[in-house]
PDB file of C-alpha atoms and ligand atoms in Angstrom:
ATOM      1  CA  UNK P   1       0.000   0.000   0.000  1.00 58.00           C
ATOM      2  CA  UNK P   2       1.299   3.581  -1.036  1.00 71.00           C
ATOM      3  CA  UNK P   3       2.422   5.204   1.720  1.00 88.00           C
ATOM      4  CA  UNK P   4      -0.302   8.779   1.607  1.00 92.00           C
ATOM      5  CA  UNK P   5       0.347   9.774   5.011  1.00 93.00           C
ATOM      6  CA  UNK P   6       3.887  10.381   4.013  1.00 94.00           C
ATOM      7  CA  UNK P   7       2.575  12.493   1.105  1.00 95.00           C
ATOM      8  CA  UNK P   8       0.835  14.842   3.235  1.00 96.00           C
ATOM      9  CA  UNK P   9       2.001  18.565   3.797  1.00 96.00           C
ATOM     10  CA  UNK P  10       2.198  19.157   7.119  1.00 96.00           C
ATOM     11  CA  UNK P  11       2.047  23.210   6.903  1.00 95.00           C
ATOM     12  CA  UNK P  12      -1.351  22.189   4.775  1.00 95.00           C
ATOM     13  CA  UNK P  13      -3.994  20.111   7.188  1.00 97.00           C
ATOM     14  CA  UNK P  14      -7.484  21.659   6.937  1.00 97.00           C
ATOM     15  CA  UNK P  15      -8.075  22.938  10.320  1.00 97.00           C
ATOM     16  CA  UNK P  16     -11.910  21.464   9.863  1.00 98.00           C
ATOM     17  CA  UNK P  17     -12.747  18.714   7.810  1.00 98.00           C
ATOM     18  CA  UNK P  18     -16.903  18.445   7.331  1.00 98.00           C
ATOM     19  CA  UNK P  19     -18.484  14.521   5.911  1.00 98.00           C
ATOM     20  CA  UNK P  20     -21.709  13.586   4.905  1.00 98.00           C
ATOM     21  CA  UNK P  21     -21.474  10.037   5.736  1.00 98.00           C
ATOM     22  CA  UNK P  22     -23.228   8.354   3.025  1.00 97.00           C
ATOM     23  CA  UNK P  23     -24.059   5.130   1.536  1.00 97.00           C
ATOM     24  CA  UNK P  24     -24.386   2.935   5.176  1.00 97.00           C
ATOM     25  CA  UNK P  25     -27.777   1.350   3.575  1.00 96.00           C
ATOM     26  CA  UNK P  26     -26.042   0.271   0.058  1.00 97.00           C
ATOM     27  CA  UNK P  27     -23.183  -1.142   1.740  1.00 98.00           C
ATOM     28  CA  UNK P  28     -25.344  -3.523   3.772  1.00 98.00           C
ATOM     29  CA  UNK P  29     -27.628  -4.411   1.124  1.00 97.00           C
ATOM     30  CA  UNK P  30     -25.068  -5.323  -1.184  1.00 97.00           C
ATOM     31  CA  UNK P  31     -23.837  -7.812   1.287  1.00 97.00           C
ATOM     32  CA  UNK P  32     -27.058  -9.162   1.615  1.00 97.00           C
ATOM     33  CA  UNK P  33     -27.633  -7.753   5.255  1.00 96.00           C
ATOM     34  CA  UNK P  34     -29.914  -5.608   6.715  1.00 95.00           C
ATOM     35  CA  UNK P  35     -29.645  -1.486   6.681  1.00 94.00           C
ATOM     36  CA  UNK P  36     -29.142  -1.279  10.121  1.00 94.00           C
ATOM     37  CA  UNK P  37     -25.917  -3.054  10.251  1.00 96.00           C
ATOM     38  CA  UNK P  38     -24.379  -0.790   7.897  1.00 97.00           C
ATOM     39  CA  UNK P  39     -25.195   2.063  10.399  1.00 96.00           C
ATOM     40  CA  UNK P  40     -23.247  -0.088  12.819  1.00 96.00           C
ATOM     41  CA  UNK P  41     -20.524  -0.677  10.531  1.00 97.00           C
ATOM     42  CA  UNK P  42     -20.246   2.652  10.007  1.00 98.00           C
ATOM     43  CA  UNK P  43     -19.405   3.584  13.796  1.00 97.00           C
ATOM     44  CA  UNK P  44     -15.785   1.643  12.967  1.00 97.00           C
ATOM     45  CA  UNK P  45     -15.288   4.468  10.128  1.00 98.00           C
ATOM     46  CA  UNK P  46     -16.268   6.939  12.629  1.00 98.00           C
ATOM     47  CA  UNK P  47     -13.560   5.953  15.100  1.00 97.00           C
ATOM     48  CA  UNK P  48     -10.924   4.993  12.328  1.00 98.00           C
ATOM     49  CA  UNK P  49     -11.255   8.755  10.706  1.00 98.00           C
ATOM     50  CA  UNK P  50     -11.371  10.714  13.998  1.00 98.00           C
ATOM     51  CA  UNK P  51      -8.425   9.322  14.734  1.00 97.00           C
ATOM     52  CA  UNK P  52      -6.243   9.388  11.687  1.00 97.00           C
ATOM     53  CA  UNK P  53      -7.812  12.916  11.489  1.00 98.00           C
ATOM     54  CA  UNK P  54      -6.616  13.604  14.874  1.00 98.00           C
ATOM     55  CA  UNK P  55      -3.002  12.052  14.234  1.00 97.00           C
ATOM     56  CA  UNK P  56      -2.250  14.618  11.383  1.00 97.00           C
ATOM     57  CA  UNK P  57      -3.660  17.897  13.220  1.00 97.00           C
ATOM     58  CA  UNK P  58      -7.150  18.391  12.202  1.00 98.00           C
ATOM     59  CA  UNK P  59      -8.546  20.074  14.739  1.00 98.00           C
ATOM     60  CA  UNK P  60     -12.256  19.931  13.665  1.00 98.00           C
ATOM     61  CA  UNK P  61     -14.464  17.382  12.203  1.00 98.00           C
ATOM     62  CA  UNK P  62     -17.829  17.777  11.784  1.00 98.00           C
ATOM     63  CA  UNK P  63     -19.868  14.420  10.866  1.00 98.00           C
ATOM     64  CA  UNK P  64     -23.679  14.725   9.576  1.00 97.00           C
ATOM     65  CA  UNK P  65     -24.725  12.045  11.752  1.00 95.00           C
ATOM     66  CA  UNK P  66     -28.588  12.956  11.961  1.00 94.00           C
ATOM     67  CA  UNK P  67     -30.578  15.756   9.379  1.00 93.00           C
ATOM     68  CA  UNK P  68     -34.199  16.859   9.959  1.00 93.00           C
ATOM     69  CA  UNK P  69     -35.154  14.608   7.050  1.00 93.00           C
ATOM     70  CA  UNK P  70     -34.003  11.331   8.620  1.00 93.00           C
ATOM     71  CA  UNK P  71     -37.254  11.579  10.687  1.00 95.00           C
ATOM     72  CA  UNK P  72     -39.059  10.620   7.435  1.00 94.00           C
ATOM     73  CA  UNK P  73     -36.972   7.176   7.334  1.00 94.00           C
ATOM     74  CA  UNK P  74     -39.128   3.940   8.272  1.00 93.00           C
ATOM     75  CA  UNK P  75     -39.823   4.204  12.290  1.00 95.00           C
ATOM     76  CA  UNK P  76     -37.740   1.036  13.471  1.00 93.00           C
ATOM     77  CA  UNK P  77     -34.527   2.708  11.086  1.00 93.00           C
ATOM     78  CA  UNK P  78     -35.127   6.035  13.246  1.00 94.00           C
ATOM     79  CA  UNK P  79     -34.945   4.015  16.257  1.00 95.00           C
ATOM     80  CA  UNK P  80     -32.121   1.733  15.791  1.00 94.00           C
ATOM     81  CA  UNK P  81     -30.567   4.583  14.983  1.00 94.00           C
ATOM     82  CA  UNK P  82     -30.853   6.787  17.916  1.00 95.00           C
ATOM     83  CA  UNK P  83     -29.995   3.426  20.080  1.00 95.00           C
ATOM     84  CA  UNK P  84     -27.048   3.187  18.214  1.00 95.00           C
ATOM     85  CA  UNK P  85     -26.167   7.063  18.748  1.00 96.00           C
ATOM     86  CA  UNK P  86     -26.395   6.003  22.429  1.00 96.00           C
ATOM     87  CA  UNK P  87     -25.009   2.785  22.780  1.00 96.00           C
ATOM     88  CA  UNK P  88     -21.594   4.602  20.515  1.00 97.00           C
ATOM     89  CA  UNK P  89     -21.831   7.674  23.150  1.00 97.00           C
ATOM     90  CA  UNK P  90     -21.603   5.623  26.187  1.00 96.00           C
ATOM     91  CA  UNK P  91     -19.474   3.043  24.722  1.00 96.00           C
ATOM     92  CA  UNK P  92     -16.877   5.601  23.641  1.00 96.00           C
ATOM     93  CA  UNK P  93     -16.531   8.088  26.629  1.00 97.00           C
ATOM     94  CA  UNK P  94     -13.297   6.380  27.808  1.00 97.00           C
ATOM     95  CA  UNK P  95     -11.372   5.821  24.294  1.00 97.00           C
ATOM     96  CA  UNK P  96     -12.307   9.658  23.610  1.00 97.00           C
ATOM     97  CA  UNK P  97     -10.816  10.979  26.728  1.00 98.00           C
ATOM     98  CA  UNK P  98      -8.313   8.592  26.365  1.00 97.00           C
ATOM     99  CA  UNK P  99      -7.579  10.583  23.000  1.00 97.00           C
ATOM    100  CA  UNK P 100      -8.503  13.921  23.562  1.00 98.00           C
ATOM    101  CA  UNK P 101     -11.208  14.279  21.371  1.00 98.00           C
ATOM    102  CA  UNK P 102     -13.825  16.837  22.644  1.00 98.00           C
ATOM    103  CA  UNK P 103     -17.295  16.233  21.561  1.00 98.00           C
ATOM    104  CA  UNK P 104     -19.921  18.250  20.698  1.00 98.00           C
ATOM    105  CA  UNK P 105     -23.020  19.145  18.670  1.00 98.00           C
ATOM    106  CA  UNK P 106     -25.186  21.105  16.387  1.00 98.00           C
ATOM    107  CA  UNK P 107     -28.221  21.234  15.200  1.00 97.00           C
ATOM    108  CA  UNK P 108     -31.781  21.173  16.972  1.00 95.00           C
ATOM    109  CA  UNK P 109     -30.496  18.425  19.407  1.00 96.00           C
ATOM    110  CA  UNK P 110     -33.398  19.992  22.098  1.00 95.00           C
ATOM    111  CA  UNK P 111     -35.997  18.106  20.178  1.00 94.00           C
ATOM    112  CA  UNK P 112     -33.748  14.483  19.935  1.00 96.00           C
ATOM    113  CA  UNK P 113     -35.431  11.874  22.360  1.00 95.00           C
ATOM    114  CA  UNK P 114     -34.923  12.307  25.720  1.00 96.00           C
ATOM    115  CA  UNK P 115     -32.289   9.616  25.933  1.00 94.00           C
ATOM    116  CA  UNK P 116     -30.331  10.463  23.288  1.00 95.00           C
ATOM    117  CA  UNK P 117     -30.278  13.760  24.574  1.00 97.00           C
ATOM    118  CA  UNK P 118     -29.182  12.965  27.826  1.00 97.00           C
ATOM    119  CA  UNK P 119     -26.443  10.902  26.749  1.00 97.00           C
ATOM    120  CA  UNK P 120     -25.212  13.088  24.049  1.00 97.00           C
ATOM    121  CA  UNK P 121     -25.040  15.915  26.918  1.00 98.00           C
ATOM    122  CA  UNK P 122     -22.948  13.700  29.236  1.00 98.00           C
ATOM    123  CA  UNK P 123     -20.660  12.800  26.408  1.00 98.00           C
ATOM    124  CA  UNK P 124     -20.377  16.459  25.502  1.00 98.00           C
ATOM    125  CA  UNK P 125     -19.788  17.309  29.838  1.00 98.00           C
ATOM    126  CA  UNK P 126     -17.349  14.346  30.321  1.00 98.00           C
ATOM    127  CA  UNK P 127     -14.927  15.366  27.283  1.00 98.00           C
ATOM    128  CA  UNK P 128     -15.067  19.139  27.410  1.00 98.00           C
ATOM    129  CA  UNK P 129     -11.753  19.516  28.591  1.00 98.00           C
ATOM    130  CA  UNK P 130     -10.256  17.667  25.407  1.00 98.00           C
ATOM    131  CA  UNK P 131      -8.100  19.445  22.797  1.00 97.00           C
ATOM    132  CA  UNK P 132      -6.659  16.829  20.544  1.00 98.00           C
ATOM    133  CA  UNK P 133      -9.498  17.532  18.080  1.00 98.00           C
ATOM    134  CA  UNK P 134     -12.997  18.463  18.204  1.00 98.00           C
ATOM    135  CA  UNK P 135     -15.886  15.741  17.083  1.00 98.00           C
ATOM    136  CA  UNK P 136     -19.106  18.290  15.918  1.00 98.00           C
ATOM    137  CA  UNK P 137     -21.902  15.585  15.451  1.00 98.00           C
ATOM    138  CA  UNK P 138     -24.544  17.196  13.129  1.00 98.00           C
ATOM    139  CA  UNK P 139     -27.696  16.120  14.998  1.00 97.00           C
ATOM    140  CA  UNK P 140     -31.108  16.612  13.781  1.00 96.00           C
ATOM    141  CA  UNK P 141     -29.609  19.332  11.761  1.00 96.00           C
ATOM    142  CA  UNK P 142     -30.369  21.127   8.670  1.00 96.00           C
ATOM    143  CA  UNK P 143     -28.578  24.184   7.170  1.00 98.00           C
ATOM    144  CA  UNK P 144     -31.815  25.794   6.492  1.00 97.00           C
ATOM    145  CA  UNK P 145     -33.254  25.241   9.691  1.00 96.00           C
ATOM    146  CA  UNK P 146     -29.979  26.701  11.033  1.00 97.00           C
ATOM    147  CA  UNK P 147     -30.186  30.042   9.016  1.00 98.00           C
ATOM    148  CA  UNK P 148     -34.038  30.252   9.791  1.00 97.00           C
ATOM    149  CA  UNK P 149     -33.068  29.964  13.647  1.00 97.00           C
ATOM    150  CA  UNK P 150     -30.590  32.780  13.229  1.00 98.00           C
ATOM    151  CA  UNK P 151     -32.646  35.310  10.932  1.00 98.00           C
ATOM    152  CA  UNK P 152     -35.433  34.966  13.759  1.00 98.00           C
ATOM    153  CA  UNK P 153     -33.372  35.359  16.569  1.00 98.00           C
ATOM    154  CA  UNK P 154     -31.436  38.563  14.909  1.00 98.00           C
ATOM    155  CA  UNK P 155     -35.214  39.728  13.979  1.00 98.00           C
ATOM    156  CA  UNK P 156     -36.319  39.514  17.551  1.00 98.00           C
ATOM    157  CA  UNK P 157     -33.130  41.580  18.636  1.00 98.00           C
ATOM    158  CA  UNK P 158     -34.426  44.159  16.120  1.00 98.00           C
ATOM    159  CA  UNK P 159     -37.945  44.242  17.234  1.00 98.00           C
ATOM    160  CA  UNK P 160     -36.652  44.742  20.594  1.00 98.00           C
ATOM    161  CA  UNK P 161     -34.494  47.587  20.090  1.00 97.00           C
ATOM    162  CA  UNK P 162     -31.161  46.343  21.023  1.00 97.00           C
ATOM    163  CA  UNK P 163     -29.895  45.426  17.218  1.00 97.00           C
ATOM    164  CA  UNK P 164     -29.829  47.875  14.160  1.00 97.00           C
ATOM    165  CA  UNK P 165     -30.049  46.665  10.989  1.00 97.00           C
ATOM    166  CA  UNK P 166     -26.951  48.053   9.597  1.00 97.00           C
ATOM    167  CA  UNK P 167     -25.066  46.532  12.155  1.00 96.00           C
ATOM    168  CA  UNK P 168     -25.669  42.837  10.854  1.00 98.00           C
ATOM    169  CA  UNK P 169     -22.340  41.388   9.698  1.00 97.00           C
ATOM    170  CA  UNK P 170     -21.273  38.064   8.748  1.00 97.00           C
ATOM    171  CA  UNK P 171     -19.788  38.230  12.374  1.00 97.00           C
ATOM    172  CA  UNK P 172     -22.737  39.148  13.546  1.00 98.00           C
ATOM    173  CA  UNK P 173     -24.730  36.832  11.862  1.00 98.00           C
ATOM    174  CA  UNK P 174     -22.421  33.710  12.279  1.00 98.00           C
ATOM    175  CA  UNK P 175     -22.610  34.534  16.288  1.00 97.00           C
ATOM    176  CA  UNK P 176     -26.023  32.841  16.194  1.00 98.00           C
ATOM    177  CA  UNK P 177     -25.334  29.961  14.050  1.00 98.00           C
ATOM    178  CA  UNK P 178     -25.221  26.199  15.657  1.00 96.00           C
ATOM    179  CA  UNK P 179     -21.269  26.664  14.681  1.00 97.00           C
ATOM    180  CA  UNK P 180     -20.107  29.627  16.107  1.00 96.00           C
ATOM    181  CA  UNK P 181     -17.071  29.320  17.761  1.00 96.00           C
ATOM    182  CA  UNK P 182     -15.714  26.902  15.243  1.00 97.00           C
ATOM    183  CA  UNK P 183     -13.860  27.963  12.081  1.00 97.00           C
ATOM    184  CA  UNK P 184     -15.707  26.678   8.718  1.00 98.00           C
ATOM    185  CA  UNK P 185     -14.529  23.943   7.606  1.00 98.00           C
ATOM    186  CA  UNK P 186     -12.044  23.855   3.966  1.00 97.00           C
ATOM    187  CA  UNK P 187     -13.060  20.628   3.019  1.00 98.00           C
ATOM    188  CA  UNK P 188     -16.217  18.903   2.825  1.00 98.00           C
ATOM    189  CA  UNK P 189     -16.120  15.300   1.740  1.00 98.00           C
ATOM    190  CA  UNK P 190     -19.636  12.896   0.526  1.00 98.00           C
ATOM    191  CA  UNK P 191     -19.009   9.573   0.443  1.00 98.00           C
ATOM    192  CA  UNK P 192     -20.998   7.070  -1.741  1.00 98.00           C
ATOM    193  CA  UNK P 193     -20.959   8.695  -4.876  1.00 97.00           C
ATOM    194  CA  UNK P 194     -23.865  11.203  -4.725  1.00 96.00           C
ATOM    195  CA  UNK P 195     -22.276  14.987  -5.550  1.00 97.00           C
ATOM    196  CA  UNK P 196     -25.214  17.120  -3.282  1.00 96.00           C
ATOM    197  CA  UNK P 197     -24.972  19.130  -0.338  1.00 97.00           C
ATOM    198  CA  UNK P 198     -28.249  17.898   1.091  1.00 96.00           C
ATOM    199  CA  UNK P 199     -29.465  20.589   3.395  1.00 97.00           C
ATOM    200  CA  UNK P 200     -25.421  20.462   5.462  1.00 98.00           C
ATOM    201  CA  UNK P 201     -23.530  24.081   6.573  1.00 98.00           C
ATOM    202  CA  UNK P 202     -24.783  25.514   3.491  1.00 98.00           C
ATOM    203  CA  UNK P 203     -23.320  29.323   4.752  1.00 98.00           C
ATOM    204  CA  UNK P 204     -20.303  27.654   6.554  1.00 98.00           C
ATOM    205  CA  UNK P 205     -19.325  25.646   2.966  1.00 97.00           C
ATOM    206  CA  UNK P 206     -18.935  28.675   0.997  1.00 96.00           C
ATOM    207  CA  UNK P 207     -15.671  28.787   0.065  1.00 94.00           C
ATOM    208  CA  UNK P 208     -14.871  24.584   1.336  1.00 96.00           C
ATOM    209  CA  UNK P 209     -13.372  22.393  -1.391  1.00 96.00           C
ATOM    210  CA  UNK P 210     -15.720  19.587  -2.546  1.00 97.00           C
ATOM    211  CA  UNK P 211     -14.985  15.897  -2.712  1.00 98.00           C
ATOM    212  CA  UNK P 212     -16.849  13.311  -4.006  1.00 98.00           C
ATOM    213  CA  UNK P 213     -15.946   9.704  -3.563  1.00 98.00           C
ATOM    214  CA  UNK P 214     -17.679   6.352  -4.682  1.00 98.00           C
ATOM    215  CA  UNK P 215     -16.791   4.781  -1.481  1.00 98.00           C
ATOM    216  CA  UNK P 216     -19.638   3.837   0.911  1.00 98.00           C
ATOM    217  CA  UNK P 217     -18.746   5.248   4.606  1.00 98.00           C
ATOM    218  CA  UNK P 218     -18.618   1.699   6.191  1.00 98.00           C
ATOM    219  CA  UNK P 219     -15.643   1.233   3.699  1.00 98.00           C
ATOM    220  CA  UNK P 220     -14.262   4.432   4.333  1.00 98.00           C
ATOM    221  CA  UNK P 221     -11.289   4.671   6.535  1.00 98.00           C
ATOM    222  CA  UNK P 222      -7.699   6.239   7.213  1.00 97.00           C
ATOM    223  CA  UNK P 223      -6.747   5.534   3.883  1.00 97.00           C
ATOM    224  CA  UNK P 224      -9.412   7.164   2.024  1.00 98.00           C
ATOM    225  CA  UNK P 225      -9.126  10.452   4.479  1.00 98.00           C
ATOM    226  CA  UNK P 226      -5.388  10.653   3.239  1.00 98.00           C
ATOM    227  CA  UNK P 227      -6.237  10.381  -0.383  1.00 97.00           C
ATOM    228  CA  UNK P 228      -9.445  13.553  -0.025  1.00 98.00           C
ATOM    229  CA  UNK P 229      -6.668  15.635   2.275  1.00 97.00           C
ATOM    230  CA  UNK P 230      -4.057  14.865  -0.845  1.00 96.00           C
ATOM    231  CA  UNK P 231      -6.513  15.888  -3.411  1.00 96.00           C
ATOM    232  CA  UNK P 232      -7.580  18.928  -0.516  1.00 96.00           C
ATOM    233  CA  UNK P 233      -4.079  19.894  -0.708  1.00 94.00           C
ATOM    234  CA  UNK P 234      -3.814  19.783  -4.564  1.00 91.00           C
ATOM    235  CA  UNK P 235      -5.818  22.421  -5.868  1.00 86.00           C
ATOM    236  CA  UNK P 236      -5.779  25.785  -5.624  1.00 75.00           C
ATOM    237  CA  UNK P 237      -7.703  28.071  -3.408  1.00 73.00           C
ATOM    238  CA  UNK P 238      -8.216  31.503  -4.818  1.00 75.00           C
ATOM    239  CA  UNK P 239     -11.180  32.995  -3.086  1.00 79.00           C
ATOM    240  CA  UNK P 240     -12.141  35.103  -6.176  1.00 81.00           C
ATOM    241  CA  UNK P 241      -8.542  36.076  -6.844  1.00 84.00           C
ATOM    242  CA  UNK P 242      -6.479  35.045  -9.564  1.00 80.00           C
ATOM    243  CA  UNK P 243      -3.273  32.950  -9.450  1.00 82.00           C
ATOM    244  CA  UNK P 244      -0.909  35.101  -9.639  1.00 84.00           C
ATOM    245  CA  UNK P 245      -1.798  36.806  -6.808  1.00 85.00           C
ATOM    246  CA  UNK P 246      -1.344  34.099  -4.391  1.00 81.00           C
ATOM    247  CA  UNK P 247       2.272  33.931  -4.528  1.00 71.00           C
TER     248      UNK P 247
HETATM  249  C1  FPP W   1     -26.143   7.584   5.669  1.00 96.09           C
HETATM  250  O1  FPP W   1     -26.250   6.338   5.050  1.00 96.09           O
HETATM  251  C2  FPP W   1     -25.927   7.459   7.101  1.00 96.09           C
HETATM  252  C3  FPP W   1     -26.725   7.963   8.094  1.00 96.09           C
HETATM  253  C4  FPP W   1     -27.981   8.724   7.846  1.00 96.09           C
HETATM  254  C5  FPP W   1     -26.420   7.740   9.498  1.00 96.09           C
HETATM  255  C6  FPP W   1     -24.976   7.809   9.849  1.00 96.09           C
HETATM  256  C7  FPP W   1     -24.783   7.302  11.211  1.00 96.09           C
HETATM  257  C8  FPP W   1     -23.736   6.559  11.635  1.00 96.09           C
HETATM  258  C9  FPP W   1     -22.589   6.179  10.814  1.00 96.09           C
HETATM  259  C10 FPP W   1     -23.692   6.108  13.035  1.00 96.09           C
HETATM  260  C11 FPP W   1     -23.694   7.302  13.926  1.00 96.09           C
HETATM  261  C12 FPP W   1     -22.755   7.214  14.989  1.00 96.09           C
HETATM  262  C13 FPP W   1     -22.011   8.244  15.436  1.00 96.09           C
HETATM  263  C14 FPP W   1     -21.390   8.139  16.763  1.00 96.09           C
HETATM  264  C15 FPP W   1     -21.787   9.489  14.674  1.00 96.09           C
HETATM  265  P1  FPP W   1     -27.634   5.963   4.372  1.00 96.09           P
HETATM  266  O2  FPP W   1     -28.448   5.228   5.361  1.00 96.09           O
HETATM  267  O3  FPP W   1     -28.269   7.202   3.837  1.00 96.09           O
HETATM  268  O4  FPP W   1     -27.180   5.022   3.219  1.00 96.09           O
HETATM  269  P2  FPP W   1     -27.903   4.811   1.800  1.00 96.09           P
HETATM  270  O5  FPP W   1     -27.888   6.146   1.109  1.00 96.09           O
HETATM  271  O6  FPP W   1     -27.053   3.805   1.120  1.00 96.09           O
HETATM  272  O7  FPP W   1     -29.290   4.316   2.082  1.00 96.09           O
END
C-alpha cells in the first residue's frame, strides 16, 4: 500500500474537515444484510477517521450524523438509529478521553429523544476539557433550519431595540449559528458517490473544497481520508482572486 500519510504537507492540514457520511444502507444491502448493520458498521469508520484525522492535526471534524429529514426514514430505522447514537456515546466516553477528542453538537439536538439527549449531553460534559481535536456531530440538523433559527433570533433583537439593521455582519450573523465558535470547515467530503450538499452548513461551505468519492462510509477509513486531504491539498484556493496573486 502507497504510503499517503507520508505524502501529506504538514504546513497544509485543513483545520476542519466536514463529511456527509453516506451510503451505510447500500453497503449492507449489497452484502445481503440488513440497513441497520451498515449504520453499525459505520461507527468503525467513525472511530478509524477521527483518529487518523486527529493524528495529522485536524482540529475539527464535523460528521452529519442525523438531518431533519431522517425523521421521514421507516420508524424502526429512526430508532435503531438513535440506540445506536447512544449505545456509541456511552461506549466511547473512555477511548475519547483517552484521545482527547472533545465532543460536541449542532443542530436542533433539544428536540432528539430524551435519551439520546441525555447521553449526548454527558458525552459532551465528560470530554469538554479535550483538545486533541474536536468531534461536531450534526444532529437533527439542517442548514436551512440553522439560518431560519438565526434570521429569527437577529429579527427579535431588532424588534426589541437592542440590534440595528446596519449593524448585521457576517460576524454578527455567524454569532447565532449552531457553529459559532468553530472555524468553517475547507473541506467537505460525501461519500458514496452522490455529488449534493443535502441541506449540510450551506453558509459555513462557501468557500470549502468539494470531494466526491464512490466509497460507501462503512468502507471508508484512514486511507481514504489521506487520499481527499491529498486531493484537498492539490488544488488551488483563490477565493475570487487570480493565481498570480497568491504567490
Ligand atoms: C447515511 O447512510 C448514514 C446515516 C444517515 C447515518 C450515519 C450514522 C452513523 C454512521 C452512526 C452514527 C454514529 C455516530 C457516533 C456518529 P444511508 O443510510 O443514507 O445510506 P444509503 O444512502 O445507502 O441508504
Amino acid at each position: 500500500m502507497t504510503d499517503l500519510k507520508s505524502q501529506i504537507n504538514p504546513e497544509k492540514i485543513p483545520q476542519h474537515i466536514a463529511i456527509i457520511m453516506d451510503g451505510n444502507g447500500r453497503w449492507a444491502k449489497q452484502k445481503g444484510m440488513p440497513r441497520v448493520l451498515g449504520h453499525h458498521s459505520g461507527v468503525k469508520s467513525v472511530r478509524e477517521v477521527t483518529e487518523a484525522a486527529a493524528q495529522i492535526g485536524v482540529k475539527y471534524l464535523t460528521l452529519y450524523a442525523f438531518s431533519t429529514e431522517n425523521w421521514n426514514r421507516p420508524p424502526a430505522e429512526v430508532t435503531a438509529l438513535m440506540s445506536l447514537l447512544v449505545e456509541t456515546i456511552k461506549g466511547e466516553i473512555r477511548d475519547l478521553n483517552k484521545n482527547g477528542v472533545r465532543l460536541t453538537a449542532i443542530g436542533d439536538i433539544e428536540a432528539l429523544p430524551a435519551a439520546t439527549l441525555k447521553t449526548l449531553k454527558e458525552g459532551i460534559e465528560k470530554t469538554k476539557d479535550n483538545q486533541r481535536i474536536t468531534l461536531v456531530l450534526a444532529l437533527n440538523y439542517s442548514a436551512k433550519w440553522e439560518i431560519l433559527h438565526a434570521t429569527r433570533k437577529l429579527a427579535e433583537e431588532v424588534k426589541a431595540g437592542r440590534l440595528d439593521p446596519a449593524q448585521i455582519t457576517e460576524a454578527v450573523f455567524e454569532e447565532e449559528l449552531s457553529t459559532h465558535g468553530i472555524p468553517d470547515p475547507e473541506l467537505l467530503i460525501r461519500t458514496s458517490g452522490e455529488a449534493r450538499l443535502s441541506n449540510f452548513l450551506l453558509w459555513q461551505v462557501a468557500y470549502a473544497e468539494l470531494y466526491f468519492t464512490p466509497v460507501y462510509w462503512p468502507d471508508f477509513g484512514q486511507q481514504e481520508l489521506f487520499e481527499a486531504i491529498l486531493s484537498f491539498q492539490n488544488r488551488e484556493r483563490r477565493f475570487g482572486r487570480i493565481s498570480e496573486q497568491l504567490t
